[in-house]
PDB file of C-alpha atoms in Angstrom:
ATOM      1  CA  MET W 647     -20.935-162.909 -76.069  1.00 44.00           C
ATOM      2  CA  ASP W 648     -18.638-162.386 -73.439  1.00 46.00           C
ATOM      3  CA  ALA W 649     -18.489-164.154 -70.415  1.00 45.00           C
ATOM      4  CA  PHE W 650     -19.443-162.735 -67.355  1.00 40.00           C
ATOM      5  CA  VAL W 651     -19.067-163.259 -63.241  1.00 43.00           C
ATOM      6  CA  VAL W 652     -21.834-162.826 -60.987  1.00 43.00           C
ATOM      7  CA  ARG W 653     -20.128-162.075 -57.693  1.00 49.00           C
ATOM      8  CA  THR W 654     -21.576-163.247 -54.734  1.00 45.00           C
ATOM      9  CA  LYS W 655     -21.790-161.314 -51.553  1.00 48.00           C
ATOM     10  CA  ARG W 656     -20.202-163.465 -48.618  1.00 50.00           C
ATOM     11  CA  PRO W 657     -21.842-163.290 -45.242  1.00 49.00           C
ATOM     12  CA  ALA W 658     -19.925-160.787 -43.152  1.00 50.00           C
ATOM     13  CA  GLU W 659     -17.739-163.070 -40.323  1.00 47.00           C
ATOM     14  CA  ARG W 660     -18.129-162.217 -36.745  1.00 48.00           C
ATOM     15  CA  SER W 661     -15.594-160.732 -35.410  1.00 45.00           C
ATOM     16  CA  PRO W 662     -13.963-163.316 -32.393  1.00 44.00           C
ATOM     17  CA  THR W 663     -13.220-160.057 -30.788  1.00 44.00           C
ATOM     18  CA  LYS W 664     -16.645-159.005 -30.633  1.00 40.00           C
ATOM     19  CA  VAL W 665     -17.580-162.707 -29.403  1.00 41.00           C
ATOM     20  CA  LYS W 666     -15.677-162.598 -26.838  1.00 41.00           C
ATOM     21  CA  SER W 667     -16.857-159.194 -24.994  1.00 41.00           C
ATOM     22  CA  GLN W 668     -20.312-160.561 -25.154  1.00 45.00           C
ATOM     23  CA  ASN W 669     -19.355-163.874 -23.491  1.00 44.00           C
ATOM     24  CA  HIS W 670     -17.298-161.873 -21.101  1.00 44.00           C
ATOM     25  CA  THR W 671     -20.048-159.767 -20.476  1.00 43.00           C
ATOM     26  CA  GLN W 672     -22.546-161.817 -19.498  1.00 46.00           C
ATOM     27  CA  SER W 673     -20.417-164.003 -17.751  1.00 42.00           C
ATOM     28  CA  THR W 674     -19.479-160.971 -15.610  1.00 43.00           C
ATOM     29  CA  GLN W 675     -22.964-159.831 -15.297  1.00 47.00           C
ATOM     30  CA  SER W 676     -23.684-163.609 -13.999  1.00 42.00           C
ATOM     31  CA  GLU W 677     -20.846-163.284 -11.385  1.00 43.00           C
ATOM     32  CA  SER W 678     -21.514-159.494 -10.288  1.00 41.00           C
ATOM     33  CA  LYS W 679     -25.425-161.560  -9.942  1.00 42.00           C
ATOM     34  CA  SER W 680     -23.947-164.395  -7.888  1.00 42.00           C
ATOM     35  CA  ALA W 681     -21.644-162.067  -5.990  1.00 43.00           C
ATOM     36  CA  ARG W 682     -24.788-159.740  -5.459  1.00 45.00           C
ATOM     37  CA  SER W 683     -26.905-162.561  -3.637  1.00 54.00           C
ATOM     38  CA  ASP W 684     -24.342-163.522  -1.317  1.00 69.00           C
ATOM     39  CA  ARG W 685     -23.445-160.112   0.156  1.00 75.00           C
ATOM     40  CA  PRO W 686     -25.371-160.216   3.921  1.00 85.00           C
ATOM     41  CA  THR W 687     -28.984-158.193   3.711  1.00 93.00           C
ATOM     42  CA  TRP W 688     -30.318-155.510   6.507  1.00 95.00           C
ATOM     43  CA  LYS W 689     -33.494-155.520   7.809  1.00 94.00           C
ATOM     44  CA  THR W 690     -35.296-153.109  10.071  1.00 94.00           C
ATOM     45  CA  VAL W 691     -37.651-154.583  12.198  1.00 93.00           C
ATOM     46  CA  ASP W 692     -40.464-153.213  14.932  1.00 93.00           C
ATOM     47  CA  ALA W 693     -38.607-149.804  15.016  1.00 92.00           C
ATOM     48  CA  SER W 694     -36.158-151.769  17.551  1.00 95.00           C
ATOM     49  CA  LEU W 695     -33.899-153.573  15.991  1.00 96.00           C
ATOM     50  CA  LEU W 696     -31.199-153.844  13.696  1.00 97.00           C
ATOM     51  CA  VAL W 697     -31.316-157.387  11.617  1.00 97.00           C
ATOM     52  CA  HIS W 698     -28.057-158.301   9.620  1.00 97.00           C
ATOM     53  CA  ASP W 699     -28.537-161.640   7.491  1.00 95.00           C
ATOM     54  CA  ASP W 700     -25.697-163.779   5.490  1.00 95.00           C
ATOM     55  CA  SER W 701     -26.909-166.317   3.179  1.00 92.00           C
ATOM     56  CA  ARG W 702     -23.618-168.525   4.027  1.00 93.00           C
ATOM     57  CA  CYS W 703     -24.712-169.129   7.388  1.00 95.00           C
ATOM     58  CA  ALA W 704     -26.634-172.453   7.398  1.00 95.00           C
ATOM     59  CA  PRO W 705     -28.944-173.460  10.256  1.00 97.00           C
ATOM     60  CA  SER W 706     -27.506-175.246  12.820  1.00 98.00           C
ATOM     61  CA  THR W 707     -28.395-176.881  16.367  1.00 98.00           C
ATOM     62  CA  LYS W 708     -24.982-175.088  17.647  1.00 98.00           C
ATOM     63  CA  ILE W 709     -24.675-171.405  17.856  1.00 98.00           C
ATOM     64  CA  ALA W 710     -21.954-169.644  19.121  1.00 98.00           C
ATOM     65  CA  ALA W 711     -22.998-166.399  19.752  1.00 98.00           C
ATOM     66  CA  PHE W 712     -21.211-162.708  20.720  1.00 98.00           C
ATOM     67  CA  ASP W 713     -21.865-159.355  21.862  1.00 98.00           C
ATOM     68  CA  LEU W 714     -20.390-157.053  19.908  1.00 97.00           C
ATOM     69  CA  ASP W 715     -18.337-153.792  21.789  1.00 95.00           C
ATOM     70  CA  GLU W 716     -14.958-154.933  24.107  1.00 95.00           C
ATOM     71  CA  THR W 717     -16.111-158.641  22.980  1.00 97.00           C
ATOM     72  CA  LEU W 718     -15.407-159.170  19.101  1.00 97.00           C
ATOM     73  CA  GLU W 719     -14.376-155.201  18.916  1.00 96.00           C
ATOM     74  CA  ARG W 720     -12.550-152.804  20.518  1.00 95.00           C
ATOM     75  CA  THR W 721     -12.180-149.403  19.682  1.00 94.00           C
ATOM     76  CA  LYS W 722      -8.899-148.039  18.150  1.00 94.00           C
ATOM     77  CA  SER W 723      -8.582-144.464  20.178  1.00 93.00           C
ATOM     78  CA  GLY W 724     -10.147-145.724  23.681  1.00 91.00           C
ATOM     79  CA  ARG W 725     -13.356-144.092  22.901  1.00 90.00           C
ATOM     80  CA  LYS W 726     -16.563-145.326  23.835  1.00 89.00           C
ATOM     81  CA  ALA W 727     -18.087-147.555  21.269  1.00 89.00           C
ATOM     82  CA  TYR W 728     -20.945-145.164  20.993  1.00 83.00           C
ATOM     83  CA  ALA W 729     -19.015-142.242  20.563  1.00 83.00           C
ATOM     84  CA  ALA W 730     -16.593-143.748  17.728  1.00 90.00           C
ATOM     85  CA  THR W 731     -16.346-143.744  14.172  1.00 89.00           C
ATOM     86  CA  ALA W 732     -16.791-146.681  11.920  1.00 91.00           C
ATOM     87  CA  ASP W 733     -13.066-146.288  10.854  1.00 92.00           C
ATOM     88  CA  ASP W 734     -12.003-146.543  15.104  1.00 92.00           C
ATOM     89  CA  PHE W 735     -12.829-150.484  15.450  1.00 94.00           C
ATOM     90  CA  LYS W 736     -10.212-153.223  15.434  1.00 94.00           C
ATOM     91  CA  PRO W 737     -10.785-157.210  16.380  1.00 94.00           C
ATOM     92  CA  LEU W 738     -10.476-157.433  20.210  1.00 95.00           C
ATOM     93  CA  ASN W 739      -6.830-159.392  19.882  1.00 95.00           C
ATOM     94  CA  GLU W 740      -5.415-161.730  17.473  1.00 95.00           C
ATOM     95  CA  HIS W 741      -7.257-164.418  18.663  1.00 95.00           C
ATOM     96  CA  VAL W 742     -11.153-163.383  17.395  1.00 96.00           C
ATOM     97  CA  GLY W 743     -10.620-164.678  13.381  1.00 95.00           C
ATOM     98  CA  ARG W 744      -8.948-168.003  14.141  1.00 95.00           C
ATOM     99  CA  VAL W 745     -11.304-168.915  16.438  1.00 96.00           C
ATOM    100  CA  LEU W 746     -14.829-167.725  14.847  1.00 96.00           C
ATOM    101  CA  ARG W 747     -13.488-169.468  12.073  1.00 95.00           C
ATOM    102  CA  ALA W 748     -12.830-172.801  13.673  1.00 95.00           C
ATOM    103  CA  LEU W 749     -16.408-172.924  15.442  1.00 96.00           C
ATOM    104  CA  HIS W 750     -17.897-172.105  11.719  1.00 96.00           C
ATOM    105  CA  GLU W 751     -15.892-174.897  10.066  1.00 95.00           C
ATOM    106  CA  SER W 752     -17.252-177.054  13.596  1.00 95.00           C
ATOM    107  CA  GLY W 753     -20.419-176.565  12.705  1.00 96.00           C
ATOM    108  CA  TYR W 754     -21.270-173.535  14.443  1.00 97.00           C
ATOM    109  CA  LYS W 755     -23.552-170.648  13.787  1.00 98.00           C
ATOM    110  CA  ILE W 756     -22.210-167.337  14.573  1.00 98.00           C
ATOM    111  CA  CYS W 757     -24.472-165.147  15.679  1.00 98.00           C
ATOM    112  CA  ILE W 758     -23.912-161.456  17.296  1.00 98.00           C
ATOM    113  CA  PHE W 759     -26.535-160.426  19.597  1.00 98.00           C
ATOM    114  CA  SER W 760     -25.764-157.033  21.029  1.00 97.00           C
ATOM    115  CA  ASN W 761     -27.595-153.554  22.827  1.00 97.00           C
ATOM    116  CA  GLN W 762     -26.790-150.538  20.170  1.00 96.00           C
ATOM    117  CA  GLY W 763     -29.215-148.337  22.345  1.00 92.00           C
ATOM    118  CA  ALA W 764     -27.422-145.039  20.823  1.00 92.00           C
ATOM    119  CA  VAL W 765     -29.242-145.393  17.431  1.00 94.00           C
ATOM    120  CA  LYS W 766     -32.788-145.719  19.367  1.00 91.00           C
ATOM    121  CA  SER W 767     -35.405-144.856  16.668  1.00 90.00           C
ATOM    122  CA  ALA W 768     -33.178-143.736  13.652  1.00 88.00           C
ATOM    123  CA  LEU W 769     -32.655-147.113  11.825  1.00 90.00           C
ATOM    124  CA  GLU W 770     -32.362-145.452   8.818  1.00 90.00           C
ATOM    125  CA  GLY W 771     -29.553-142.536  11.114  1.00 92.00           C
ATOM    126  CA  SER W 772     -26.229-141.943  11.551  1.00 92.00           C
ATOM    127  CA  ARG W 773     -25.661-144.321  14.659  1.00 92.00           C
ATOM    128  CA  ALA W 774     -27.521-146.783  12.891  1.00 94.00           C
ATOM    129  CA  THR W 775     -25.524-146.779   9.676  1.00 95.00           C
ATOM    130  CA  THR W 776     -21.719-146.565  11.284  1.00 94.00           C
ATOM    131  CA  VAL W 777     -23.170-149.760  12.903  1.00 95.00           C
ATOM    132  CA  ARG W 778     -23.494-151.876   9.709  1.00 95.00           C
ATOM    133  CA  ILE W 779     -20.491-150.505   8.286  1.00 95.00           C
ATOM    134  CA  ARG W 780     -18.771-152.054  11.424  1.00 94.00           C
ATOM    135  CA  LEU W 781     -20.857-155.324  10.778  1.00 95.00           C
ATOM    136  CA  GLU W 782     -19.866-154.686   7.136  1.00 93.00           C
ATOM    137  CA  ARG W 783     -16.219-154.875   8.028  1.00 93.00           C
ATOM    138  CA  LEU W 784     -15.802-156.898  10.188  1.00 94.00           C
ATOM    139  CA  THR W 785     -17.545-159.455   8.035  1.00 91.00           C
ATOM    140  CA  GLU W 786     -14.266-159.244   5.500  1.00 91.00           C
ATOM    141  CA  THR W 787     -11.781-158.712   8.538  1.00 91.00           C
ATOM    142  CA  LEU W 788     -12.786-162.026   9.848  1.00 90.00           C
ATOM    143  CA  ASP W 789     -13.500-164.073   6.534  1.00 90.00           C
ATOM    144  CA  VAL W 790     -16.386-165.929   8.254  1.00 94.00           C
ATOM    145  CA  PRO W 791     -20.334-165.657   7.708  1.00 95.00           C
ATOM    146  CA  PHE W 792     -22.642-164.557  10.872  1.00 97.00           C
ATOM    147  CA  GLN W 793     -26.117-163.242  11.474  1.00 98.00           C
ATOM    148  CA  ALA W 794     -26.079-160.267  13.862  1.00 98.00           C
ATOM    149  CA  PHE W 795     -29.558-158.701  15.867  1.00 98.00           C
ATOM    150  CA  CYS W 796     -28.833-155.258  16.934  1.00 97.00           C
ATOM    151  CA  ALA W 797     -31.626-153.524  19.918  1.00 97.00           C
ATOM    152  CA  THR W 798     -31.720-150.199  20.198  1.00 96.00           C
ATOM    153  CA  GLN W 799     -34.596-148.750  22.300  1.00 95.00           C
ATOM    154  CA  ILE W 800     -34.673-149.020  25.528  1.00 91.00           C
ATOM    155  CA  ASN W 801     -37.995-149.793  27.879  1.00 89.00           C
ATOM    156  CA  LYS W 802     -38.197-146.187  29.964  1.00 86.00           C
ATOM    157  CA  GLU W 803     -40.987-145.722  33.097  1.00 82.00           C
ATOM    158  CA  GLY W 804     -44.475-144.944  31.515  1.00 82.00           C
ATOM    159  CA  LYS W 805     -42.914-145.426  27.869  1.00 88.00           C
ATOM    160  CA  VAL W 806     -42.529-148.981  26.216  1.00 89.00           C
ATOM    161  CA  ASN W 807     -40.187-148.383  23.379  1.00 91.00           C
ATOM    162  CA  ASP W 808     -39.287-152.788  23.147  1.00 94.00           C
ATOM    163  CA  PRO W 809     -42.125-154.290  23.303  1.00 93.00           C
ATOM    164  CA  HIS W 810     -40.471-157.644  21.996  1.00 95.00           C
ATOM    165  CA  ASN W 811     -37.896-157.483  24.971  1.00 95.00           C
ATOM    166  CA  TYR W 812     -34.569-157.636  22.599  1.00 97.00           C
ATOM    167  CA  ARG W 813     -32.618-155.749  24.074  1.00 97.00           C
ATOM    168  CA  LYS W 814     -30.691-157.963  26.465  1.00 97.00           C
ATOM    169  CA  GLY W 815     -30.834-159.234  29.184  1.00 90.00           C
ATOM    170  CA  GLY W 816     -33.927-159.620  27.603  1.00 95.00           C
ATOM    171  CA  ASP W 817     -34.090-162.318  25.342  1.00 97.00           C
ATOM    172  CA  GLY W 818     -36.659-161.070  22.553  1.00 97.00           C
ATOM    173  CA  MET W 819     -33.180-161.328  19.953  1.00 98.00           C
ATOM    174  CA  TRP W 820     -32.490-164.648  20.608  1.00 98.00           C
ATOM    175  CA  ARG W 821     -36.210-165.780  19.926  1.00 98.00           C
ATOM    176  CA  ARG W 822     -36.413-164.424  17.297  1.00 97.00           C
ATOM    177  CA  MET W 823     -33.167-165.935  15.794  1.00 98.00           C
ATOM    178  CA  VAL W 824     -34.920-169.494  16.583  1.00 98.00           C
ATOM    179  CA  ARG W 825     -38.154-168.429  15.162  1.00 97.00           C
ATOM    180  CA  LEU W 826     -37.132-166.289  11.954  1.00 97.00           C
ATOM    181  CA  HIS W 827     -33.518-167.532  11.021  1.00 97.00           C
ATOM    182  CA  ASN W 828     -32.281-170.722  11.688  1.00 98.00           C
ATOM    183  CA  GLY W 829     -34.335-172.396   9.144  1.00 97.00           C
ATOM    184  CA  GLY W 830     -36.953-174.130  11.425  1.00 97.00           C
ATOM    185  CA  VAL W 831     -34.023-176.192  13.263  1.00 98.00           C
ATOM    186  CA  GLU W 832     -34.496-175.738  17.022  1.00 98.00           C
ATOM    187  CA  PRO W 833     -30.747-175.089  18.986  1.00 98.00           C
ATOM    188  CA  ASP W 834     -29.820-177.684  21.401  1.00 98.00           C
ATOM    189  CA  LEU W 835     -28.701-175.014  24.308  1.00 98.00           C
ATOM    190  CA  ALA W 836     -26.641-178.093  25.661  1.00 97.00           C
ATOM    191  CA  GLU W 837     -24.207-177.307  22.449  1.00 96.00           C
ATOM    192  CA  CYS W 838     -24.735-173.002  22.655  1.00 97.00           C
ATOM    193  CA  PHE W 839     -22.971-170.398  24.537  1.00 97.00           C
ATOM    194  CA  TYR W 840     -22.583-166.627  25.047  1.00 98.00           C
ATOM    195  CA  VAL W 841     -19.571-164.852  24.791  1.00 98.00           C
ATOM    196  CA  GLY W 842     -20.269-161.325  26.433  1.00 97.00           C
ATOM    197  CA  ASP W 843     -17.911-158.578  28.369  1.00 97.00           C
ATOM    198  CA  ALA W 844     -21.077-157.726  30.455  1.00 96.00           C
ATOM    199  CA  ALA W 845     -20.706-159.812  33.084  1.00 96.00           C
ATOM    200  CA  GLY W 846     -21.116-158.285  36.456  1.00 95.00           C
ATOM    201  CA  ARG W 847     -17.491-158.184  37.889  1.00 95.00           C
ATOM    202  CA  ALA W 848     -16.097-155.711  39.061  1.00 94.00           C
ATOM    203  CA  GLY W 849     -14.828-152.952  36.959  1.00 91.00           C
ATOM    204  CA  ASP W 850     -18.056-153.964  34.105  1.00 93.00           C
ATOM    205  CA  HIS W 851     -20.192-151.601  33.286  1.00 91.00           C
ATOM    206  CA  SER W 852     -23.057-154.266  33.840  1.00 94.00           C
ATOM    207  CA  ASP W 853     -23.844-157.845  34.205  1.00 97.00           C
ATOM    208  CA  VAL W 854     -26.588-157.894  31.075  1.00 97.00           C
ATOM    209  CA  ASP W 855     -24.561-160.325  28.801  1.00 98.00           C
ATOM    210  CA  SER W 856     -24.607-163.019  31.954  1.00 97.00           C
ATOM    211  CA  VAL W 857     -28.195-162.118  32.840  1.00 97.00           C
ATOM    212  CA  PHE W 858     -28.807-162.696  28.768  1.00 98.00           C
ATOM    213  CA  ALA W 859     -27.575-166.250  28.973  1.00 98.00           C
ATOM    214  CA  LYS W 860     -28.973-167.230  31.996  1.00 97.00           C
ATOM    215  CA  THR W 861     -32.377-165.873  30.766  1.00 97.00           C
ATOM    216  CA  VAL W 862     -31.956-167.945  27.150  1.00 98.00           C
ATOM    217  CA  GLY W 863     -30.849-171.075  29.077  1.00 98.00           C
ATOM    218  CA  ILE W 864     -27.216-171.614  27.551  1.00 98.00           C
ATOM    219  CA  LYS W 865     -23.818-171.147  28.629  1.00 97.00           C
ATOM    220  CA  PHE W 866     -21.923-168.019  29.061  1.00 97.00           C
ATOM    221  CA  TYR W 867     -17.801-167.237  28.665  1.00 97.00           C
ATOM    222  CA  THR W 868     -16.344-164.158  28.865  1.00 97.00           C
ATOM    223  CA  PRO W 869     -13.813-162.954  25.713  1.00 96.00           C
ATOM    224  CA  GLU W 870     -10.802-163.804  28.111  1.00 95.00           C
ATOM    225  CA  ASP W 871     -12.161-167.297  28.420  1.00 95.00           C
ATOM    226  CA  ILE W 872     -12.532-167.696  24.480  1.00 96.00           C
ATOM    227  CA  PHE W 873     -10.209-165.693  22.898  1.00 96.00           C
ATOM    228  CA  VAL W 874      -7.138-167.120  23.953  1.00 92.00           C
ATOM    229  CA  GLU W 875      -4.576-169.999  22.227  1.00 87.00           C
ATOM    230  CA  GLY W 876      -6.097-173.276  21.536  1.00 78.00           C
ATOM    231  CA  GLU W 877      -9.697-174.223  21.308  1.00 78.00           C
ATOM    232  CA  ALA W 878     -11.358-173.254  24.502  1.00 74.00           C
ATOM    233  CA  TRP W 879     -14.667-173.360  23.628  1.00 70.00           C
ATOM    234  CA  LYS W 880     -14.197-177.394  23.870  1.00 73.00           C
ATOM    235  CA  THR W 881     -12.709-177.908  27.333  1.00 61.00           C
ATOM    236  CA  SER W 882     -14.503-174.953  29.200  1.00 60.00           C
TER     237      SER W 882
END
């Protein structure tokens, strides 16, 4: 009888390329998920406040707080901030990024407290969108994490649009930051300061920034005091 051979079918080998592709996809998905979790988030509060939060902002007893318009940023065109597009902004000067990064590395949490009255109650409208885009771009430009609180409503005679006094010189934005956005850590007011251009000087549009700092009970500086060579916040 003739011998015969039974040929068994060998299991198909996995394609190294395919496995690599799967691993790469899983790695990419994991990295994307991580990147998304690190991205700043937005909240709208009480129909009168925009809140920009960043998970990289650690709670701190030391708060370095800033106004936005004509303090951290100015327009390229010279237009007023409320009338400008999101593409029309740049840092106030060449020292802004360096100073904020140095403060962050020294243990300060960076916060922005800004009146953005042009938004009004339209917290999903075009003006609000411009504010969001500006702050997201500012995070990338300055390469430093920060929280931002933007008051959008103004109390008028006979109509209370801002019952929580978020608008400066009320201290509602500061109180909300302490209560809900600082991990339960109470700021040491002696170690905190606020920087703004509205100081009540000749030519200033108001004194609302200096009033805000006084109401909160922290030191006040103008941009010209802080955004200079060296580390002025340590000696001022």
